[in-house]
Coordinates of C-alpha atoms in Angstrom, one line a residue:
X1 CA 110.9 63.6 158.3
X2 CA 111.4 60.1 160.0
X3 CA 112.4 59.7 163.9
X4 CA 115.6 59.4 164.8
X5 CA 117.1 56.2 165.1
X6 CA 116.1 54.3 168.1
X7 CA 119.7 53.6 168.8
X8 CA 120.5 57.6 168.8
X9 CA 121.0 59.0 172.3
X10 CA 117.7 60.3 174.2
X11 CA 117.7 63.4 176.1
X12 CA 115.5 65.8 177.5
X13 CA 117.2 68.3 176.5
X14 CA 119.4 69.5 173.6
X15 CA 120.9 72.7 173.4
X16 CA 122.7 74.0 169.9
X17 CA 124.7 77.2 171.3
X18 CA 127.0 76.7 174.0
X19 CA 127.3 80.5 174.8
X20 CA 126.2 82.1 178.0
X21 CA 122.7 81.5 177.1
X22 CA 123.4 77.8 176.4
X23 CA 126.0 76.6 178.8
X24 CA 124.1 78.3 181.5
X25 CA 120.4 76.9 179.9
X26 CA 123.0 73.4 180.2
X27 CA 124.2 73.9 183.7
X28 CA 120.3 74.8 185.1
X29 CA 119.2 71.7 183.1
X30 CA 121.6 69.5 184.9
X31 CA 120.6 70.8 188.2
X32 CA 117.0 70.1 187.8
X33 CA 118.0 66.7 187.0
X34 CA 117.4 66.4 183.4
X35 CA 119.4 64.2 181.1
X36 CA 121.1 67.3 179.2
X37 CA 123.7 67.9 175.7
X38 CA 125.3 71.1 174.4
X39 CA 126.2 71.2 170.8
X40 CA 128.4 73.7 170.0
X41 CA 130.9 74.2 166.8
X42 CA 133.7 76.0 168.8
X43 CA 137.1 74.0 170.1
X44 CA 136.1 75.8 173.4
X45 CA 132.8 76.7 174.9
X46 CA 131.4 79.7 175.5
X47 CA 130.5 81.2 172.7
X48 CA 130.8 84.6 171.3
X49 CA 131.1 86.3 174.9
X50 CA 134.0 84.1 176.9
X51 CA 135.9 83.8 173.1
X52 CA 135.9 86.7 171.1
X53 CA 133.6 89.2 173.3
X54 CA 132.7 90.2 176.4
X55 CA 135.9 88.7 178.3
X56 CA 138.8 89.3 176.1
X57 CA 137.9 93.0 175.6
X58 CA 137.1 93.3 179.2
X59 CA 141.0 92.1 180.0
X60 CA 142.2 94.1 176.9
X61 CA 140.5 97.4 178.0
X62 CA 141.8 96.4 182.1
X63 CA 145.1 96.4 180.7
X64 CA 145.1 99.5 178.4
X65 CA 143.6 101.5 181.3
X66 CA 146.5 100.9 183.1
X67 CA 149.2 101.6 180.7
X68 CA 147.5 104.6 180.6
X69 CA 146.9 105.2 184.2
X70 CA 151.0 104.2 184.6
X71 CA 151.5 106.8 182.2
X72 CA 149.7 109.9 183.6
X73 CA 148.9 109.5 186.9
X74 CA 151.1 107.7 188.4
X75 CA 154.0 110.8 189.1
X76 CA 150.8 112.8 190.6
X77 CA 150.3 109.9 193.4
X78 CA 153.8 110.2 194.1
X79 CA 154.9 106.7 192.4
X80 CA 158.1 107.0 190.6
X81 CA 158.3 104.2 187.3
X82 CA 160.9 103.7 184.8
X83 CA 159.7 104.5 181.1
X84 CA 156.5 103.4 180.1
X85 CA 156.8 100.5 177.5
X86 CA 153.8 99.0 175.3
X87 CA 154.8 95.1 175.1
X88 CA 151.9 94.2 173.1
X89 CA 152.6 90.6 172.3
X90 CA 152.6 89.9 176.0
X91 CA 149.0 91.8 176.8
X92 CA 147.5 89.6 174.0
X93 CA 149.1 86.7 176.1
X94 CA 147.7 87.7 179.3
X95 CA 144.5 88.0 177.2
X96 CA 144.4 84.8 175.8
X97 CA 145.2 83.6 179.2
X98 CA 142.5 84.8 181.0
X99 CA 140.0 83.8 178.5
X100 CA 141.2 80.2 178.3
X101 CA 140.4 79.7 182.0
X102 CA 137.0 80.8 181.8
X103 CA 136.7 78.6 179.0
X104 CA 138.3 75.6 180.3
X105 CA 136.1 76.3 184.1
X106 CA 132.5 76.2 181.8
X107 CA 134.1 72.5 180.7
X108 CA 134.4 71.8 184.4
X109 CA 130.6 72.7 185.5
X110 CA 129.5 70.2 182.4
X111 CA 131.2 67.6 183.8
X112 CA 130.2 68.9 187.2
X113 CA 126.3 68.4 186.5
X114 CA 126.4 65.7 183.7
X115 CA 126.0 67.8 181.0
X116 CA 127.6 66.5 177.6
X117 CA 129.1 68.3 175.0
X118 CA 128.5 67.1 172.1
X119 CA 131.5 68.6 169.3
X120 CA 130.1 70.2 165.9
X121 CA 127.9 72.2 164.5
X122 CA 124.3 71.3 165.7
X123 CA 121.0 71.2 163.1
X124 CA 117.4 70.6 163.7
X125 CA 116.7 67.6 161.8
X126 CA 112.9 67.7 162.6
X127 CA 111.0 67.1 165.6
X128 CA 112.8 65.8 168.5
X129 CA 115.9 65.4 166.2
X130 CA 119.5 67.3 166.3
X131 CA 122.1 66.2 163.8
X132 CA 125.8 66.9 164.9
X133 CA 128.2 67.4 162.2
X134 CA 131.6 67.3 163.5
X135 CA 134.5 68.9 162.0
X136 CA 135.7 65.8 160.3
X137 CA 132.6 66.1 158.5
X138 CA 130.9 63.0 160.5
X139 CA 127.4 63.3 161.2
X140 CA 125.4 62.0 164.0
X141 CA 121.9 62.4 165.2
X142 CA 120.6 62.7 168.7
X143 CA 116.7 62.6 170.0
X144 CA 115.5 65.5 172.4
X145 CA 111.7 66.2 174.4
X146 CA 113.3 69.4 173.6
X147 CA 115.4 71.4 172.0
X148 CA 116.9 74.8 172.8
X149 CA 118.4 77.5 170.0
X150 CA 120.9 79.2 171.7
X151 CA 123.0 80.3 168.8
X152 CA 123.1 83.6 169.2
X153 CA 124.4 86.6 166.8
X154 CA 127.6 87.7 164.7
X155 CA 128.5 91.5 163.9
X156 CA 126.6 93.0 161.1
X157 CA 128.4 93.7 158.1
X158 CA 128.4 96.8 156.3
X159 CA 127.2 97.2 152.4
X160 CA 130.2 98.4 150.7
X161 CA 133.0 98.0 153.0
X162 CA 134.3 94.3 152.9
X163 CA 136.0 92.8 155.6
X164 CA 140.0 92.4 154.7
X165 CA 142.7 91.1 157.7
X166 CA 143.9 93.8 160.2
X167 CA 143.0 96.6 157.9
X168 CA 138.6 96.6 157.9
X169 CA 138.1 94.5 160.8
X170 CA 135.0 93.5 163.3
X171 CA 134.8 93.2 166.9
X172 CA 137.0 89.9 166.8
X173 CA 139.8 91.1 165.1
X174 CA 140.2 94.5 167.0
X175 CA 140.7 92.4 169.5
X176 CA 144.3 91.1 168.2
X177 CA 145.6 93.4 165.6
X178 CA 149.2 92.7 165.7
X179 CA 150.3 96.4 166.4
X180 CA 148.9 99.8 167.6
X181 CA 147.3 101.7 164.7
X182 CA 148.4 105.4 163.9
X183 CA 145.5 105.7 163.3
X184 CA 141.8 103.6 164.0
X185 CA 138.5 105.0 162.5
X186 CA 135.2 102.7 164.3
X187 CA 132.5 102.5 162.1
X188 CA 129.3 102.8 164.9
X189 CA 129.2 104.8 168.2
X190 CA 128.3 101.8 169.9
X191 CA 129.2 99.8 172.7
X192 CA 131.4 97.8 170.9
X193 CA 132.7 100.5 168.8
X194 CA 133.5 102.6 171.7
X195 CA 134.9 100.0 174.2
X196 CA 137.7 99.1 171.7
X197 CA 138.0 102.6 170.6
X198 CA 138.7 103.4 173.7
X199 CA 141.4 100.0 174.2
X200 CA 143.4 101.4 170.9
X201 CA 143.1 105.1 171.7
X202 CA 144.7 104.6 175.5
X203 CA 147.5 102.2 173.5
X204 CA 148.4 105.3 171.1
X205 CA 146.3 105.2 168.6
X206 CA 144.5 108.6 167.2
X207 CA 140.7 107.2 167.5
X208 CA 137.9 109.0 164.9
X209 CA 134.3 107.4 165.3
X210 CA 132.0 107.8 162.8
X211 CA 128.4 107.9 163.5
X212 CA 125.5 107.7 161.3
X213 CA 122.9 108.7 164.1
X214 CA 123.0 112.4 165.9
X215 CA 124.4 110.7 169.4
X216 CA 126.3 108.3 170.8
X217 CA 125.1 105.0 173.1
X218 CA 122.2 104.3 171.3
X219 CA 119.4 103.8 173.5
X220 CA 121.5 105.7 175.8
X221 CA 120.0 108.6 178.1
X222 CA 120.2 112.2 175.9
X223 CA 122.2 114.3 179.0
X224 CA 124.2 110.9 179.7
X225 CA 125.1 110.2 175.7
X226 CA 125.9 114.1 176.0
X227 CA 128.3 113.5 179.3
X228 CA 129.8 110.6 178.0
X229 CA 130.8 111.7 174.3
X230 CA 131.9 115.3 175.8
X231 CA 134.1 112.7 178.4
X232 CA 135.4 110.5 175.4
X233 CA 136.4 113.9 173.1
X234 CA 138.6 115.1 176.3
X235 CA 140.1 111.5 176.2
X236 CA 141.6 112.0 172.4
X237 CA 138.7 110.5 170.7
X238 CA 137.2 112.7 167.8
X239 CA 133.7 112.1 166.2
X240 CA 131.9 112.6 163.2
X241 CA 128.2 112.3 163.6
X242 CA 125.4 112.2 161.5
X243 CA 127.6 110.3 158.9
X244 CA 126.9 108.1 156.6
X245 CA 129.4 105.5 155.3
X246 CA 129.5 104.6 151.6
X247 CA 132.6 102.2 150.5
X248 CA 135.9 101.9 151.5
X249 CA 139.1 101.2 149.6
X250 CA 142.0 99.4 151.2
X251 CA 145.6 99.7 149.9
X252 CA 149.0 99.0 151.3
X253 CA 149.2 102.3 153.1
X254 CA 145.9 102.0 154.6
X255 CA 142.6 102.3 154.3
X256 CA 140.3 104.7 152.5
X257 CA 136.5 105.6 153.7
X258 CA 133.7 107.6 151.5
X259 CA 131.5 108.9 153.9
X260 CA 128.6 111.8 153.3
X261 CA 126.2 113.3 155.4
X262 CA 123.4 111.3 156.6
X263 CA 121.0 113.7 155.7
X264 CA 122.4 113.8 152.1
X265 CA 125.6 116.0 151.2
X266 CA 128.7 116.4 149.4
X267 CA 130.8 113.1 149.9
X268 CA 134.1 113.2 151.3
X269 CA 137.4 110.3 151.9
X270 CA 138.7 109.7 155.3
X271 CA 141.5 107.6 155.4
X272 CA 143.1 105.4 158.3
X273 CA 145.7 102.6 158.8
X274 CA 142.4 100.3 160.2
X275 CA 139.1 100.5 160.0
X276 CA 136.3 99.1 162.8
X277 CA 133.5 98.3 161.8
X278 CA 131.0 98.2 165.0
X279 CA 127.4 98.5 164.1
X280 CA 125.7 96.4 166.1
X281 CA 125.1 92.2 165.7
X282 CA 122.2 90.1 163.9
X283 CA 121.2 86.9 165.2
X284 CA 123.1 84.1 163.6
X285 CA 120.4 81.1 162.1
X286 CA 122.7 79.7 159.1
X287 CA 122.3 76.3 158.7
X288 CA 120.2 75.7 161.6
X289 CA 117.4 74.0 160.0
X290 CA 114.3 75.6 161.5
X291 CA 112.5 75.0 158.0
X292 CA 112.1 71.4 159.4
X293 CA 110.1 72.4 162.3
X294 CA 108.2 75.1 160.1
X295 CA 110.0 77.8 162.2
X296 CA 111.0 81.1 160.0
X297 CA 112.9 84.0 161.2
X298 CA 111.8 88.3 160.9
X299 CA 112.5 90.4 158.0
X300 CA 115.6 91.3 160.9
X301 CA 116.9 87.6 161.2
X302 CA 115.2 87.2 165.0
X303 CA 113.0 83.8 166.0
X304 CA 109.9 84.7 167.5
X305 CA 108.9 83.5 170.9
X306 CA 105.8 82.7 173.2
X307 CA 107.5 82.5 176.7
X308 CA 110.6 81.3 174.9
X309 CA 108.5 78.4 173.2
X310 CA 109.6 78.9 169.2
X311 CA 106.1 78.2 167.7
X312 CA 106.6 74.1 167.9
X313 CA 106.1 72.1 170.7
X314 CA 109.4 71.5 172.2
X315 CA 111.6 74.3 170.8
X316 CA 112.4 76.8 172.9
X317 CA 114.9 80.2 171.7
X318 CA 116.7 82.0 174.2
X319 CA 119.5 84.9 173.9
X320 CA 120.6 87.1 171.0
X321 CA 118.7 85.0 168.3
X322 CA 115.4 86.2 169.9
X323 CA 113.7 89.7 171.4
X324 CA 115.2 91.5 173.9
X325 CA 118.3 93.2 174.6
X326 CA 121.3 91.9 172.5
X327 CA 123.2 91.1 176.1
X328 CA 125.1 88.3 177.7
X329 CA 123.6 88.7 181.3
X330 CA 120.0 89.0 179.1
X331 CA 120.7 85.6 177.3
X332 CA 121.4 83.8 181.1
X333 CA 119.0 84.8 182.6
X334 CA 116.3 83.4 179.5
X335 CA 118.2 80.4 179.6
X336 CA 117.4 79.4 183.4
X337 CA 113.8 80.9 182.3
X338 CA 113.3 78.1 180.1
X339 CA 114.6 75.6 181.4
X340 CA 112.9 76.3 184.7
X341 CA 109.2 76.0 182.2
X342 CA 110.4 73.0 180.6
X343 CA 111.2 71.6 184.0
X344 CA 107.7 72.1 185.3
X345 CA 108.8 75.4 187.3
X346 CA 108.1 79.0 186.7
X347 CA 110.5 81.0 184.6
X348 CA 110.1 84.9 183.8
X349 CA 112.5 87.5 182.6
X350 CA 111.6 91.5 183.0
X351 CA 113.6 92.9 180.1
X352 CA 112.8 96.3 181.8
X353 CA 115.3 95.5 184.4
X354 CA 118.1 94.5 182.2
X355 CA 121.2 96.6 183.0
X356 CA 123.1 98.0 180.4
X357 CA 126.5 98.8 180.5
X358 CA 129.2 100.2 178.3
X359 CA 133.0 99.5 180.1
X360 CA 134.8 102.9 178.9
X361 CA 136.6 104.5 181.1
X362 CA 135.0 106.2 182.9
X363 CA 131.5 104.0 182.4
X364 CA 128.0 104.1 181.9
X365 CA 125.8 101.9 183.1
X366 CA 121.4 102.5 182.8
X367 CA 118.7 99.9 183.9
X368 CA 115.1 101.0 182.9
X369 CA 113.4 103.9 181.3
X370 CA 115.4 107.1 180.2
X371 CA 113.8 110.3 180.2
X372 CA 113.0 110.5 176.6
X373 CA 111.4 107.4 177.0
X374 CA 109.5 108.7 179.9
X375 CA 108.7 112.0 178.0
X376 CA 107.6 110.4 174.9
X377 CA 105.1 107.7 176.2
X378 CA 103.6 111.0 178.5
X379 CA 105.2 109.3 181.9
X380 CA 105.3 112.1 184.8
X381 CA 108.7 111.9 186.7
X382 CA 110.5 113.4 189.0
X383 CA 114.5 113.7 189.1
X384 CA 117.1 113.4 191.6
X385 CA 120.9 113.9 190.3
X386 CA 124.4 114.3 191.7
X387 CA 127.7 114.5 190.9
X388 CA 130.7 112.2 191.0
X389 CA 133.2 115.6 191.7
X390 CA 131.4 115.9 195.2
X391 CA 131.2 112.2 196.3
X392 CA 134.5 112.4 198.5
X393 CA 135.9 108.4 197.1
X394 CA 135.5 109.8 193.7
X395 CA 137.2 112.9 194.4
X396 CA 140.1 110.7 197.1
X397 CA 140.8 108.3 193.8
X398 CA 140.6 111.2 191.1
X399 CA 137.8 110.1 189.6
X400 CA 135.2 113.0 189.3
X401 CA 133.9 112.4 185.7
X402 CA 130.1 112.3 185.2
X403 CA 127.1 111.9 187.5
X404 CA 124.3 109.6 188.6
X405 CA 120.6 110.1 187.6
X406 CA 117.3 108.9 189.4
X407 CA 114.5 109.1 187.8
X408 CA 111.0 108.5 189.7
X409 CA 107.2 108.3 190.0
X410 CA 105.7 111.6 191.4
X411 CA 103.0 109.8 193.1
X412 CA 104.3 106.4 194.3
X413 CA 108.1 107.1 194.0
X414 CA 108.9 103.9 192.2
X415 CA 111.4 104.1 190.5
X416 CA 111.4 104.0 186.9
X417 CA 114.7 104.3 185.6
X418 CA 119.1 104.8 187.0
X419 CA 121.3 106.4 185.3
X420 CA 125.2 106.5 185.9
X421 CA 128.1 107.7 184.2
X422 CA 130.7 107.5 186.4
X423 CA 133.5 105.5 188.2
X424 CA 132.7 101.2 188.3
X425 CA 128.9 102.5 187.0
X426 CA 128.6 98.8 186.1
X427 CA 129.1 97.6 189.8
X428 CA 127.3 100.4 190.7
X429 CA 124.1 99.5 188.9
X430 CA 123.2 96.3 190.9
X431 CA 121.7 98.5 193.5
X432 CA 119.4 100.2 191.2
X433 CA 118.6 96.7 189.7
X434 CA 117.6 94.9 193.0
X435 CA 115.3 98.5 194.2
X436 CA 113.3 98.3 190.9
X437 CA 113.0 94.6 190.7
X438 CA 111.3 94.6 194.1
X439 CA 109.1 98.1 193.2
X440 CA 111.2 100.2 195.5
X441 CA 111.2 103.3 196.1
X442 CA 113.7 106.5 195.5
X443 CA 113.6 106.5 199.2
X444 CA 114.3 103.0 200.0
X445 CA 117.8 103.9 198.4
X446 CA 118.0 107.2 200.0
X447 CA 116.9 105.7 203.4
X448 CA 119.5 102.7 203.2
X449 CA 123.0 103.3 204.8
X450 CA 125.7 103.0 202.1
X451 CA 129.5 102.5 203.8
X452 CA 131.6 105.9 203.7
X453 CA 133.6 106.5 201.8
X454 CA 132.2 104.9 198.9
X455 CA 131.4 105.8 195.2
X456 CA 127.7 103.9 195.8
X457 CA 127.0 106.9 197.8
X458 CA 126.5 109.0 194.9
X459 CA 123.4 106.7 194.1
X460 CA 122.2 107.5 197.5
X461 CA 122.8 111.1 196.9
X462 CA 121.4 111.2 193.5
X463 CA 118.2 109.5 195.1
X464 CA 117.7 111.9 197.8
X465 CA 117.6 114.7 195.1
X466 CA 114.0 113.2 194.1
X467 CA 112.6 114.8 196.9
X468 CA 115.2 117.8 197.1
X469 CA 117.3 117.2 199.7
X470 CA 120.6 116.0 198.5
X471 CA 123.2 117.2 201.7
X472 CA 126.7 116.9 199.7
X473 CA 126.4 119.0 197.0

């Protein structure tokens, strides 16, 4: 493969993926002073996450837990409304909204630290070289000391059950079906699966999630996944678990699901005016070139790493298209990691102390080991837990559901893994995040003084019950 032109721009750094992992591997780059370009194919940046993730079902599942909230809570807190009316159309708006500022602000940090954004779909041409195709179907190549994938991954599809326009949908178009379903079945007890579930089933919709695995959350803690699905079935939603999808038949009316047991079984139809399909996302390499650099994927679609370095010198993967939790805050945090090595600095990420979080309401957050983890690699622990219906902000704000879970060394009380299912879990989590990151202690949380009334004091609580003296409950 020749060099690239000696007229093509030089940089230290180019970066195909402008999703959180490579905006933000952008942004650091810029700050460190490196001469720094983005590819990325979108009309906006962000990627997956700020587009057609993270943000707009965050703002869809804000907005559905209000119309709900408006609808069945309100007359108990002595607030008198007019009738409750769906306007659909205009929460889409406020949607879209939301997620074009965020958008428009990422465009405002390149220009901020000199980062440019080169438009099109970005290609290793060989070493040092990134051809940009833009959508006119112009191609130009750049030169780069290195280069960053950043791409990161695209729902999985499911054998069987092909993808057809509001009627057998992904994550990115449950996010604008153009009216409520009567009725939604979600393929996958997933995050993703549940959060818009969850969105649908508060806007009307009769929700039924079908699950090929025994429990819900996977990776989830077994009495939290228990909790949580026992929660979601009080909400409306129904489940069928242990299920095994087979094909699915769309027609005017609706759409039509085999399913059978997954253990093997008689095969039965479900039908449904949409269908979800939710389980889970493979990294997304199509196109990207890495045969030029000798670089090949898993049997799973995932680059391989060596401290984010992809096997060549100067290629570096970061985010969903490599190891580690499948996560937005996950791909950040690799992106400042590598950029921070290429820059001469010190970059590490502890996937251990990822937080998890799943936005339901109420939610569930979990940072570390769970207790079959624990159990299964012969870990000794110790548990403290407590309840949301005695912390008195939970209880104030009607918001009792679930519990939060400490689990801990015997000997040195580190701790080794938080649980929460509960009221803003994902807020609450930080705490647990910051203790374990610095090896702290069950008591360290226990001993620190949490403001009153306040739902962080169930953490507190739940951490003075590793050593048997919880006072609230």
């Amino acid at each position: 493969m020749a060099d690239a032109p000696q007229s093509a721009p030089q940089y230290d750094v180019v970066i195909i993926g402008g999703g959180p992992g490579g905006y933000n591997a952008a942004i650091r780059a810029g700050q460190l002073g490196l001469k720094v370009a983005c590819v990325e194919m979108r009309d906006t940046l962000g990627g997956t996450c700020l587009n057609v993730g993270c943000m707009p079902s965050k703002a869809l599942l804000h907005a559905s837990e209000l119309y709900e909230v408006a609808g069945t809570e309100f007359a108990g807190l002595g607030i008198k409304v007019g009738s409750r009316e769906l306007d659909l159309s205009q929460m889409m708006k406020q949607k879209d909204d939301s997620v074009g500022q965020l958008t428009k602000g990422i465009e405002f940090l390149f220009k901020k630290n000199k980062v440019d954004w080169l438009k099109g779909r970005g290609r290793i041409a060989g070493k040092g070289q990134v051809e940009v195709e833009a959508a006119d179907g112009s191609k130009a190549t750049v030169a780069a000391k290195n280069i960053i994938i950043a791409t990161g991954s695209e729902p999985t599809p499911l054998p069987g059950v092909e993808f057809v326009a509001n009627k057998v949908v992904d994550s990115t178009g449950a996010l604008s079906l153009p009216a409520v379903p009567k009725k939604l079945i979600v393929i996958g007890a997933g995050v993703i699966g549940l959060e818009l579930g969850s969105v649908w089933r508060r806007l009307g919709a009769e929700v039924e999630v079908v699950e090929y695995l025994d429990k819900i959350g996977a990776g989830m803690d077994a009495e939290v996944a228990t909790a949580f699905q026992r929660g979601l079935t009080k909400q409306g939603m129904t489940f069928r678990m242990g299920t095994k999808v087979t094909g699915a038949k769309v027609a005017k009316d609706g759409v039509e699901l085999t399913v059978e047991p997954a253990a093997g079984g008689k095969a039965e139809t479900l039908k449904g005016d949409v269908v979800l399909v939710a389980i889970g996302r493979r990294p997304y390499t199509a196109g990207l070139g890495l045969e030029t650099v000798g670089i090949e994927t898993d049997k799973r679609g995932f680059i391989a790493n060596d401290h984010f370095k992809a096997g060549q010198d100067g290629i570096w993967v970061i985010g969903d298209v490599t190891y580690g939790p499948m996560l937005a805050h996950k791909a950040e945090e690799d992106a400042v990691a590598a950029v921070e090595l290429i820059a001469g600095k010190a970059g590490h990420v502890d996937y251990n102390l990822v937080p998890s979080v799943i936005y339901t309401g109420p939610e569930v957050a979990w940072v570390g080991k769970t207790e079959e983890q624990l159990k299964d690699a012969g870990v000794e622990f110790r548990k403290g837990k407590f309840p949301f219906a005695a912390n008195s902000r939970a209880k104030i704000n009607h918001e009792t559901e679930g519990f939060v879970k400490v689990l801990a060394d015997p000997k040195t009380d580190r701790v080794l893994g938080v649980h929460i299912y509960g009221p803003q879990a994902g807020e609450l989590i930080g705490a647990a995040c910051m203790t374990m990151a610095f090896g702290g202690a069950s008591e360290d949380i226990a001993r620190t003084s949490y403001a009153h009334p306040t739902r962080s004091e169930a953490l507190k609580q739940a951490a003075m019950g590793v050593e048997g003296w919880i006072m609230q409950a």
